[in-house]
Amino acid sequence: MNYEEAKEKFISTWGSLGSMWGINKAMAQIQALLFISTKPLSMEDIMKELKISRGNTSMNLRQLMDWGIVTKELVPGERREFFTTEKDVEELARHIAKERSRREIKPVIKTLKEVSSIKNDGTAKTKELIKQTKALHDLTETADSMINKLVSQEQNWVTKSLLKLIK
Amino acid sequence: MNYEEAKEKFISTWGSLGSMWGINKAMAQIQALLFISTKPLSMEDIMKELKISRGNTSMNLRQLMDWGIVTKELVPGERREFFTTEKDVEELARHIAKERSRREIKPVIKTLKEVSSIKNDGTAKTKELIKQTKALHDLTETADSMINKLVSQEQNWVTKSLLKLIK
DNA sequence: ATAAACTTTCAATAATTATTGAAAGTTTAG
DNA sequence: CTAAACTTTCAATAATTATTGAAAGTTTAT
């Protein structure tokens, strides 16, 4: 496998993985391209490299900036804008985990709380609904909190302790 | 919020959450319905309750069985088949994590390994590709292994130790 | 063996989601 | 101020993914 093949393979794999992070293909591919680029890229560069339209590139770059994993870079003497992504994988994971928690997990926890708090009328089906959604609520909340802690700045000592435990 | 409202809210929330587990809406909704049901349900029950077609129900039940989170239940004296889902949330999480790892994460780790193992020709861009994909590979592998351990049968003592660390 | 009761399959269709591209908008240089 | 260089917006369109429903398949009872 040569450089070009490896690059394409990486970008396409990372792209199809986007759904795991709740982001779309183009968004994931742009991030992947920036991630292995040795220098900031312009919109033109990205469009050409990934063969996607200007509009698509623009919209997805914006979303990546909203996620906090891509930033505009001003290159002195250049009119157009250049973009870079967070290059440190742990920092990247931190951003992604934080955003996912905020956008998707937290709202679900809230709903589970609401649903599990309905009045218990004593019927079997109500009891079951309350019991099961409560269990799901507690699990989700614990998992969310664990991931956020693991991935947060307190990371180091926790992660190291954990790795010792499980390795 | 009464029982019916709470039930609908739970099923629809869980359904829209399906994408987080890489499963589709109908699949997630069927699982949700079974999860709060006090007894096994027939295909007819599920179709009627969720207002989806027979074909859709059949296909998604099969997928849920492939995932190992729904099982056929034989009710004595009944001709048709009944279905139940794993009711224990931790067992459920275990199944889901294991399947996701096997279906999605493991193949990605393999690709990252391949890509990061290309011959280093000494150019800056090749060096960057190798460095970044290697970092991603290591992170992904560690995360996958952590989740699998946390969620596995060795769970108890590890989880408890961890909870003490982070709470 | 046959018919009834039930499930599965899959081509057609619908619903959803992503992408394009051209017009409108913005910024900078002169 | 105006023109050029660049970016954003968004309605139209394409691509993808989910759903239907009826025909084919299977199982069980008689």
Short mmCIF file of C-alpha atoms (C1' of nucleotides) in Angstrom, two decimals:
data_model
loop_
_atom_site.label_atom_id
_atom_site.label_comp_id
_atom_site.label_asym_id
_atom_site.label_seq_id
_atom_site.Cartn_x
_atom_site.Cartn_y
_atom_site.Cartn_z
CA MET A 1 0.00 0.00 0.00
CA ASN A 2 1.50 3.34 -1.02
CA TYR A 3 0.84 6.78 0.44
CA GLU A 4 -2.10 7.64 -1.82
CA GLU A 5 -3.83 4.32 -1.23
CA ALA A 6 -3.30 4.54 2.52
CA LYS A 7 -4.60 8.09 2.60
CA GLU A 8 -7.72 7.19 0.65
CA LYS A 9 -8.33 4.16 2.80
CA PHE A 10 -8.02 6.19 5.96
CA ILE A 11 -10.31 8.96 4.75
CA SER A 12 -12.97 6.59 3.53
CA THR A 13 -12.87 4.43 6.66
CA TRP A 14 -13.04 7.43 8.91
CA GLY A 15 -15.83 8.81 6.76
CA SER A 16 -17.99 5.73 7.00
CA LEU A 17 -17.32 5.77 10.72
CA GLY A 18 -18.89 9.18 11.02
CA SER A 19 -22.23 7.65 11.91
CA MET A 20 -20.64 6.35 15.11
CA TRP A 21 -20.10 9.92 16.22
CA GLY A 22 -23.39 11.12 14.82
CA ILE A 23 -21.75 13.14 12.08
CA ASN A 24 -22.13 12.76 8.35
CA LYS A 25 -19.73 11.30 5.83
CA ALA A 26 -18.45 14.54 4.32
CA MET A 27 -17.91 16.02 7.74
CA ALA A 28 -15.92 13.02 8.90
CA GLN A 29 -13.89 12.95 5.68
CA ILE A 30 -12.97 16.61 5.93
CA GLN A 31 -11.84 16.06 9.49
CA ALA A 32 -9.83 13.00 8.41
CA LEU A 33 -8.17 14.92 5.61
CA LEU A 34 -7.15 17.74 7.94
CA PHE A 35 -6.04 15.24 10.53
CA ILE A 36 -3.31 13.82 8.32
CA SER A 37 -2.44 17.02 6.49
CA THR A 38 0.92 18.57 7.25
CA LYS A 39 -0.44 22.10 6.77
CA PRO A 40 -3.70 24.03 6.98
CA LEU A 41 -5.95 23.55 3.95
CA SER A 42 -8.15 26.01 2.09
CA MET A 43 -11.72 25.32 1.04
CA GLU A 44 -10.45 24.89 -2.50
CA ASP A 45 -7.93 22.26 -1.35
CA ILE A 46 -10.60 20.30 0.49
CA MET A 47 -13.09 20.44 -2.38
CA LYS A 48 -10.52 19.22 -4.85
CA GLU A 49 -9.14 16.51 -2.63
CA LEU A 50 -12.50 15.04 -1.61
CA LYS A 51 -14.37 15.90 -4.82
CA ILE A 52 -17.23 17.58 -3.04
CA SER A 53 -18.98 20.84 -3.85
CA ARG A 54 -18.20 24.23 -2.45
CA GLY A 55 -21.51 24.41 -0.61
CA ASN A 56 -21.06 21.05 0.99
CA THR A 57 -17.55 21.92 2.10
CA SER A 58 -18.65 25.22 3.55
CA MET A 59 -21.53 23.75 5.53
CA ASN A 60 -19.58 20.85 6.90
CA LEU A 61 -16.62 22.98 7.88
CA ARG A 62 -18.99 25.12 9.84
CA GLN A 63 -20.39 22.13 11.64
CA LEU A 64 -16.91 20.91 12.45
CA MET A 65 -16.15 24.31 13.92
CA ASP A 66 -19.37 24.11 15.96
CA TRP A 67 -18.15 20.80 17.30
CA GLY A 68 -14.95 22.55 18.26
CA ILE A 69 -12.65 20.17 16.40
CA VAL A 70 -11.76 22.36 13.43
CA THR A 71 -10.51 25.93 13.56
CA LYS A 72 -9.90 28.69 11.06
CA GLU A 73 -6.29 29.57 10.57
CA LEU A 74 -5.30 32.96 9.23
CA VAL A 75 -2.33 32.73 6.91
CA PRO A 76 -0.58 36.11 6.62
CA GLY A 77 -0.81 37.59 3.17
CA GLU A 78 -3.53 35.18 2.10
CA ARG A 79 -7.03 36.33 1.34
CA ARG A 80 -8.82 33.01 1.75
CA GLU A 81 -9.31 31.04 4.92
CA PHE A 82 -7.40 27.96 5.96
CA PHE A 83 -8.50 25.21 8.28
CA THR A 84 -6.88 22.84 10.73
CA THR A 85 -8.21 20.17 13.03
CA GLU A 86 -7.19 19.31 16.53
CA LYS A 87 -4.16 17.07 16.03
CA ASP A 88 -3.93 15.53 19.46
CA VAL A 89 -6.07 12.39 19.53
CA GLU A 90 -6.88 12.65 23.21
CA GLU A 91 -7.94 16.25 22.92
CA LEU A 92 -10.04 15.22 19.94
CA ALA A 93 -11.69 12.41 21.88
CA ARG A 94 -12.38 14.84 24.70
CA HIS A 95 -14.14 17.30 22.39
CA ILE A 96 -16.18 14.63 20.69
CA ALA A 97 -17.23 12.96 23.92
CA LYS A 98 -18.20 16.28 25.47
CA GLU A 99 -20.29 17.33 22.50
CA ARG A 100 -22.04 13.99 22.15
CA SER A 101 -22.88 14.01 25.81
CA ARG A 102 -24.28 17.51 25.57
CA ARG A 103 -26.20 16.99 22.34
CA GLU A 104 -27.54 13.50 22.68
CA ILE A 105 -26.98 11.78 25.99
CA LYS A 106 -28.04 14.55 28.37
CA PRO A 107 -31.43 15.06 26.65
CA VAL A 108 -32.09 11.33 26.80
CA ILE A 109 -31.26 11.22 30.48
CA LYS A 110 -33.74 14.04 31.01
CA THR A 111 -36.50 12.18 29.16
CA LEU A 112 -35.80 8.95 31.04
CA LYS A 113 -36.06 10.88 34.28
CA GLU A 114 -39.41 12.34 33.26
CA VAL A 115 -40.81 9.03 32.10
CA SER A 116 -39.65 7.16 35.19
CA SER A 117 -41.23 9.81 37.41
CA ILE A 118 -44.84 9.33 36.37
CA LYS A 119 -47.33 8.64 39.12
CA ASN A 120 -47.35 5.01 40.17
CA ASP A 121 -50.99 3.95 39.87
CA GLY A 122 -50.17 0.49 41.16
CA THR A 123 -50.89 -1.39 37.91
CA ALA A 124 -48.36 -3.95 36.76
CA LYS A 125 -47.63 -2.17 33.51
CA THR A 126 -47.00 1.17 35.16
CA LYS A 127 -44.76 -0.47 37.72
CA GLU A 128 -42.80 -2.15 34.93
CA LEU A 129 -42.43 1.07 32.94
CA ILE A 130 -41.16 2.92 35.99
CA LYS A 131 -38.80 0.15 37.02
CA GLN A 132 -37.27 -0.33 33.59
CA THR A 133 -36.89 3.32 32.64
CA LYS A 134 -35.42 4.04 36.03
CA ALA A 135 -32.83 1.31 35.54
CA LEU A 136 -32.02 2.70 32.11
CA HIS A 137 -31.79 6.19 33.53
CA ASP A 138 -29.35 5.16 36.21
CA LEU A 139 -27.18 3.18 33.81
CA THR A 140 -27.11 5.96 31.23
CA GLU A 141 -26.27 8.56 33.82
CA THR A 142 -23.46 6.47 35.26
CA ALA A 143 -22.03 5.73 31.82
CA ASP A 144 -22.24 9.36 30.78
CA SER A 145 -20.54 10.53 33.92
CA MET A 146 -17.84 7.88 33.60
CA ILE A 147 -17.03 8.81 30.04
CA ASN A 148 -16.94 12.49 30.81
CA LYS A 149 -14.64 11.96 33.75
CA LEU A 150 -12.36 9.60 31.88
CA VAL A 151 -12.05 12.00 29.05
CA SER A 152 -11.78 15.17 31.09
CA GLN A 153 -8.70 16.92 32.30
CA GLU A 154 -8.62 14.83 35.46
CA GLN A 155 -7.98 12.16 32.93
CA ASN A 156 -4.44 11.22 33.66
CA TRP A 157 -4.56 9.73 37.08
CA VAL A 158 -7.95 8.18 36.62
CA THR A 159 -7.05 6.63 33.31
CA LYS A 160 -3.80 5.34 34.62
CA SER A 161 -5.45 3.78 37.65
CA LEU A 162 -8.05 2.26 35.41
CA LEU A 163 -5.58 0.88 32.94
CA LYS A 164 -3.77 -0.80 35.80
CA LEU A 165 -7.03 -2.34 36.92
CA ILE A 166 -8.08 -3.74 33.60
CA LYS A 167 -4.93 -4.50 31.65
CA MET B 1 -48.01 12.53 32.16
CA ASN B 2 -50.08 9.35 32.22
CA TYR B 3 -49.04 5.81 31.37
CA GLU B 4 -49.83 6.01 27.66
CA GLU B 5 -48.02 9.30 27.21
CA ALA B 6 -45.00 8.09 29.15
CA LYS B 7 -44.90 4.87 27.16
CA GLU B 8 -45.06 6.70 23.84
CA LYS B 9 -42.43 9.16 24.93
CA PHE B 10 -40.12 6.37 26.00
CA ILE B 11 -40.57 4.39 22.80
CA SER B 12 -40.07 7.37 20.55
CA THR B 13 -37.03 8.64 22.46
CA TRP B 14 -35.44 5.23 22.48
CA GLY B 15 -36.27 4.88 18.81
CA SER B 16 -34.60 8.09 17.77
CA LEU B 17 -31.65 7.04 19.88
CA GLY B 18 -31.20 3.94 17.77
CA SER B 19 -28.65 5.70 15.60
CA MET B 20 -26.38 5.87 18.62
CA TRP B 21 -26.22 2.09 18.66
CA GLY B 22 -26.12 1.82 14.90
CA ILE B 23 -29.61 0.33 14.71
CA ASN B 24 -32.64 1.70 12.93
CA LYS B 25 -35.72 3.34 14.39
CA ALA B 26 -38.12 0.42 14.08
CA MET B 27 -35.59 -1.94 15.59
CA ALA B 28 -35.02 0.33 18.56
CA GLN B 29 -38.73 0.88 19.04
CA ILE B 30 -39.50 -2.82 19.04
CA GLN B 31 -36.82 -3.36 21.64
CA ALA B 32 -38.19 -0.47 23.72
CA LEU B 33 -41.70 -1.88 23.55
CA LEU B 34 -40.55 -5.30 24.69
CA PHE B 35 -38.39 -3.74 27.36
CA ILE B 36 -41.35 -2.26 29.22
CA SER B 37 -43.84 -4.99 28.44
CA THR B 38 -44.95 -7.19 31.31
CA LYS B 39 -45.29 -10.22 29.05
CA PRO B 40 -43.94 -11.62 25.78
CA LEU B 41 -45.50 -10.05 22.68
CA SER B 42 -46.51 -11.60 19.37
CA MET B 43 -45.72 -10.12 16.01
CA GLU B 44 -49.33 -9.03 15.77
CA ASP B 45 -49.07 -7.20 19.10
CA ILE B 46 -45.93 -5.37 17.98
CA MET B 47 -47.35 -4.40 14.59
CA LYS B 48 -50.49 -3.03 16.14
CA GLU B 49 -48.75 -1.21 18.93
CA LEU B 50 -46.10 0.49 16.76
CA LYS B 51 -48.20 0.74 13.61
CA ILE B 52 -45.61 -0.86 11.39
CA SER B 53 -46.02 -3.51 8.72
CA ARG B 54 -45.66 -7.25 9.14
CA GLY B 55 -42.58 -7.34 6.93
CA ASN B 56 -40.86 -4.59 8.82
CA THR B 57 -41.62 -6.24 12.14
CA SER B 58 -40.35 -9.58 10.96
CA MET B 59 -37.08 -8.22 9.59
CA ASN B 60 -36.31 -6.10 12.60
CA LEU B 61 -37.14 -8.84 15.07
CA ARG B 62 -34.67 -11.00 13.25
CA GLN B 63 -31.99 -8.36 13.49
CA LEU B 64 -32.67 -7.94 17.19
CA MET B 65 -32.25 -11.66 17.61
CA ASP B 66 -28.99 -11.50 15.68
CA TRP B 67 -27.83 -8.86 18.12
CA GLY B 68 -28.72 -11.27 20.89
CA ILE B 69 -31.03 -8.88 22.73
CA VAL B 70 -34.37 -10.38 21.77
CA THR B 71 -35.37 -14.01 22.03
CA LYS B 72 -38.27 -16.13 20.86
CA GLU B 73 -40.46 -17.39 23.61
CA LEU B 74 -42.62 -20.48 23.10
CA VAL B 75 -45.96 -20.14 24.80
CA PRO B 76 -47.53 -23.57 25.39
CA GLY B 77 -50.69 -24.11 23.41
CA GLU B 78 -50.02 -21.09 21.17
CA ARG B 79 -49.25 -21.47 17.52
CA ARG B 80 -47.58 -18.14 16.93
CA GLU B 81 -44.27 -16.95 18.28
CA PHE B 82 -43.76 -14.56 21.14
CA PHE B 83 -40.82 -12.32 21.79
CA THR B 84 -39.02 -10.93 24.82
CA THR B 85 -35.99 -8.73 25.26
CA GLU B 86 -33.26 -8.93 27.81
CA LYS B 87 -34.71 -7.15 30.79
CA ASP B 88 -31.56 -6.57 32.77
CA VAL B 89 -30.03 -3.25 31.70
CA GLU B 90 -26.48 -4.30 32.45
CA GLU B 91 -26.81 -7.49 30.49
CA LEU B 92 -28.33 -5.43 27.69
CA ALA B 93 -25.44 -2.98 27.72
CA ARG B 94 -23.03 -5.91 27.66
CA HIS B 95 -24.64 -7.40 24.56
CA ILE B 96 -24.80 -4.10 22.74
CA ALA B 97 -21.22 -3.16 23.54
CA LYS B 98 -19.94 -6.55 22.50
CA GLU B 99 -21.79 -6.49 19.19
CA ARG B 100 -20.77 -2.94 18.36
CA SER B 101 -17.19 -3.74 19.09
CA ARG B 102 -17.29 -6.80 16.89
CA ARG B 103 -19.19 -5.21 14.01
CA GLU B 104 -17.74 -1.74 13.86
CA ILE B 105 -14.81 -1.02 16.13
CA LYS B 106 -12.68 -4.10 15.48
CA PRO B 107 -12.72 -3.62 11.67
CA VAL B 108 -11.72 0.02 12.09
CA ILE B 109 -8.84 -0.93 14.35
CA LYS B 110 -7.71 -3.36 11.68
CA THR B 111 -7.78 -0.69 8.97
CA LEU B 112 -5.94 1.80 11.15
CA LYS B 113 -3.29 -0.83 11.76
CA GLU B 114 -2.90 -1.42 8.04
CA VAL B 115 -2.76 2.23 7.17
CA SER B 116 -0.28 3.07 9.90
CA SER B 117 1.95 0.23 8.78
CA ILE B 118 2.77 1.52 5.29
CA LYS B 119 6.40 1.87 4.40
CA ASN B 120 7.90 5.07 5.71
CA ASP B 121 9.45 6.73 2.67
CA GLY B 122 10.74 9.60 4.77
CA THR B 123 8.50 12.31 3.28
CA ALA B 124 6.76 14.65 5.68
CA LYS B 125 3.29 13.66 4.55
CA THR B 126 3.95 9.95 4.94
CA LYS B 127 5.43 10.52 8.36
CA GLU B 128 2.36 12.53 9.37
CA LEU B 129 -0.05 9.88 8.08
CA ILE B 130 1.77 7.16 9.97
CA LYS B 131 2.03 9.17 13.16
CA GLN B 132 -1.60 10.25 13.22
CA THR B 133 -3.17 6.96 12.25
CA LYS B 134 -0.97 5.18 14.76
CA ALA B 135 -2.14 7.52 17.51
CA LEU B 136 -5.73 6.91 16.47
CA HIS B 137 -5.15 3.19 16.37
CA ASP B 138 -3.74 3.12 19.87
CA LEU B 139 -6.51 5.27 21.28
CA THR B 140 -9.25 3.25 19.61
CA GLU B 141 -7.76 -0.01 20.74
CA THR B 142 -7.44 1.17 24.33
CA ALA B 143 -10.98 2.52 24.37
CA ASP B 144 -12.38 -0.66 22.86
CA SER B 145 -10.55 -2.83 25.32
CA MET B 146 -11.66 -0.65 28.24
CA ILE B 147 -15.28 -0.75 27.27
CA ASN B 148 -15.23 -4.48 26.73
CA LYS B 149 -13.60 -5.09 30.07
CA LEU B 150 -15.90 -2.74 31.91
CA VAL B 151 -18.92 -4.35 30.43
CA SER B 152 -17.76 -7.94 30.67
CA GLN B 153 -18.36 -10.41 33.42
CA GLU B 154 -15.29 -9.21 35.31
CA GLN B 155 -17.40 -6.14 35.55
CA ASN B 156 -18.29 -6.00 39.15
CA TRP B 157 -15.06 -5.39 40.92
CA VAL B 158 -13.64 -3.24 38.15
CA THR B 159 -16.73 -1.09 37.91
CA LYS B 160 -16.93 -0.72 41.63
CA SER B 161 -13.30 0.28 41.90
CA LEU B 162 -13.76 2.70 39.06
CA LEU B 163 -16.86 4.24 40.51
CA LYS B 164 -15.01 4.87 43.72
CA LEU B 165 -12.26 6.57 41.76
CA ILE B 166 -14.45 8.91 39.80
CA LYS B 167 -17.54 9.60 41.86
"C1'" DA C 1 -51.96 -35.05 2.15
"C1'" DT C 2 -54.29 -30.63 2.80
"C1'" DA C 3 -55.65 -26.52 4.74
"C1'" DA C 4 -55.18 -23.08 8.03
"C1'" DA C 5 -52.14 -20.23 10.69
"C1'" DC C 6 -48.47 -18.14 10.76
"C1'" DT C 7 -43.58 -16.05 9.11
"C1'" DT C 8 -40.28 -14.58 5.68
"C1'" DT C 9 -38.73 -12.53 1.51
"C1'" DC C 10 -38.06 -8.92 -1.64
"C1'" DA C 11 -39.28 -5.72 -5.45
"C1'" DA C 12 -41.62 -1.49 -5.39
"C1'" DT C 13 -42.27 2.77 -3.06
"C1'" DA C 14 -41.87 6.22 0.37
"C1'" DA C 15 -39.27 8.88 3.61
"C1'" DT C 16 -35.17 10.76 4.96
"C1'" DT C 17 -30.77 12.70 4.48
"C1'" DA C 18 -26.87 14.51 1.80
"C1'" DT C 19 -25.20 17.13 -2.05
"C1'" DT C 20 -25.06 20.36 -5.64
"C1'" DG C 21 -24.60 24.78 -7.79
"C1'" DA C 22 -25.86 29.21 -8.67
"C1'" DA C 23 -27.38 33.45 -6.60
"C1'" DA C 24 -26.71 36.37 -2.71
"C1'" DG C 25 -23.65 37.93 0.71
"C1'" DT C 26 -19.18 39.52 2.61
"C1'" DT C 27 -14.58 41.22 2.84
"C1'" DT C 28 -10.49 43.35 1.13
"C1'" DA C 29 -7.55 45.93 -2.17
"C1'" DG C 30 -6.95 49.65 -4.82
"C1'" DC D 1 -16.70 53.56 -4.08
"C1'" DT D 2 -16.11 49.42 -7.09
"C1'" DA D 3 -14.42 45.22 -8.52
"C1'" DA D 4 -12.41 41.03 -7.49
"C1'" DA D 5 -11.89 37.23 -4.39
"C1'" DC D 6 -13.79 34.66 -1.62
"C1'" DT D 7 -17.80 32.37 1.50
"C1'" DT D 8 -22.54 31.32 2.65
"C1'" DT D 9 -27.22 30.14 1.80
"C1'" DC D 10 -30.84 27.37 0.19
"C1'" DA D 11 -34.12 25.42 -3.23
"C1'" DA D 12 -33.67 21.69 -6.30
"C1'" DT D 13 -32.00 17.15 -6.95
"C1'" DA D 14 -29.67 12.96 -6.02
"C1'" DA D 15 -28.41 9.22 -3.06
"C1'" DT D 16 -29.38 6.45 0.62
"C1'" DT D 17 -32.12 4.04 3.80
"C1'" DA D 18 -36.52 2.38 5.67
"C1'" DT D 19 -41.06 0.56 4.91
"C1'" DT D 20 -44.77 -1.70 2.75
"C1'" DG D 21 -47.53 -5.48 1.21
"C1'" DA D 22 -48.43 -9.32 -1.34
"C1'" DA D 23 -46.53 -13.66 -2.88
"C1'" DA D 24 -43.84 -17.48 -1.42
"C1'" DG D 25 -42.45 -20.28 2.28
"C1'" DT D 26 -43.03 -22.95 6.59
"C1'" DT D 27 -45.16 -25.39 10.29
"C1'" DT D 28 -48.79 -27.73 12.62
"C1'" DA D 29 -53.29 -30.00 13.19
"C1'" DT D 30 -56.37 -33.05 11.41
#
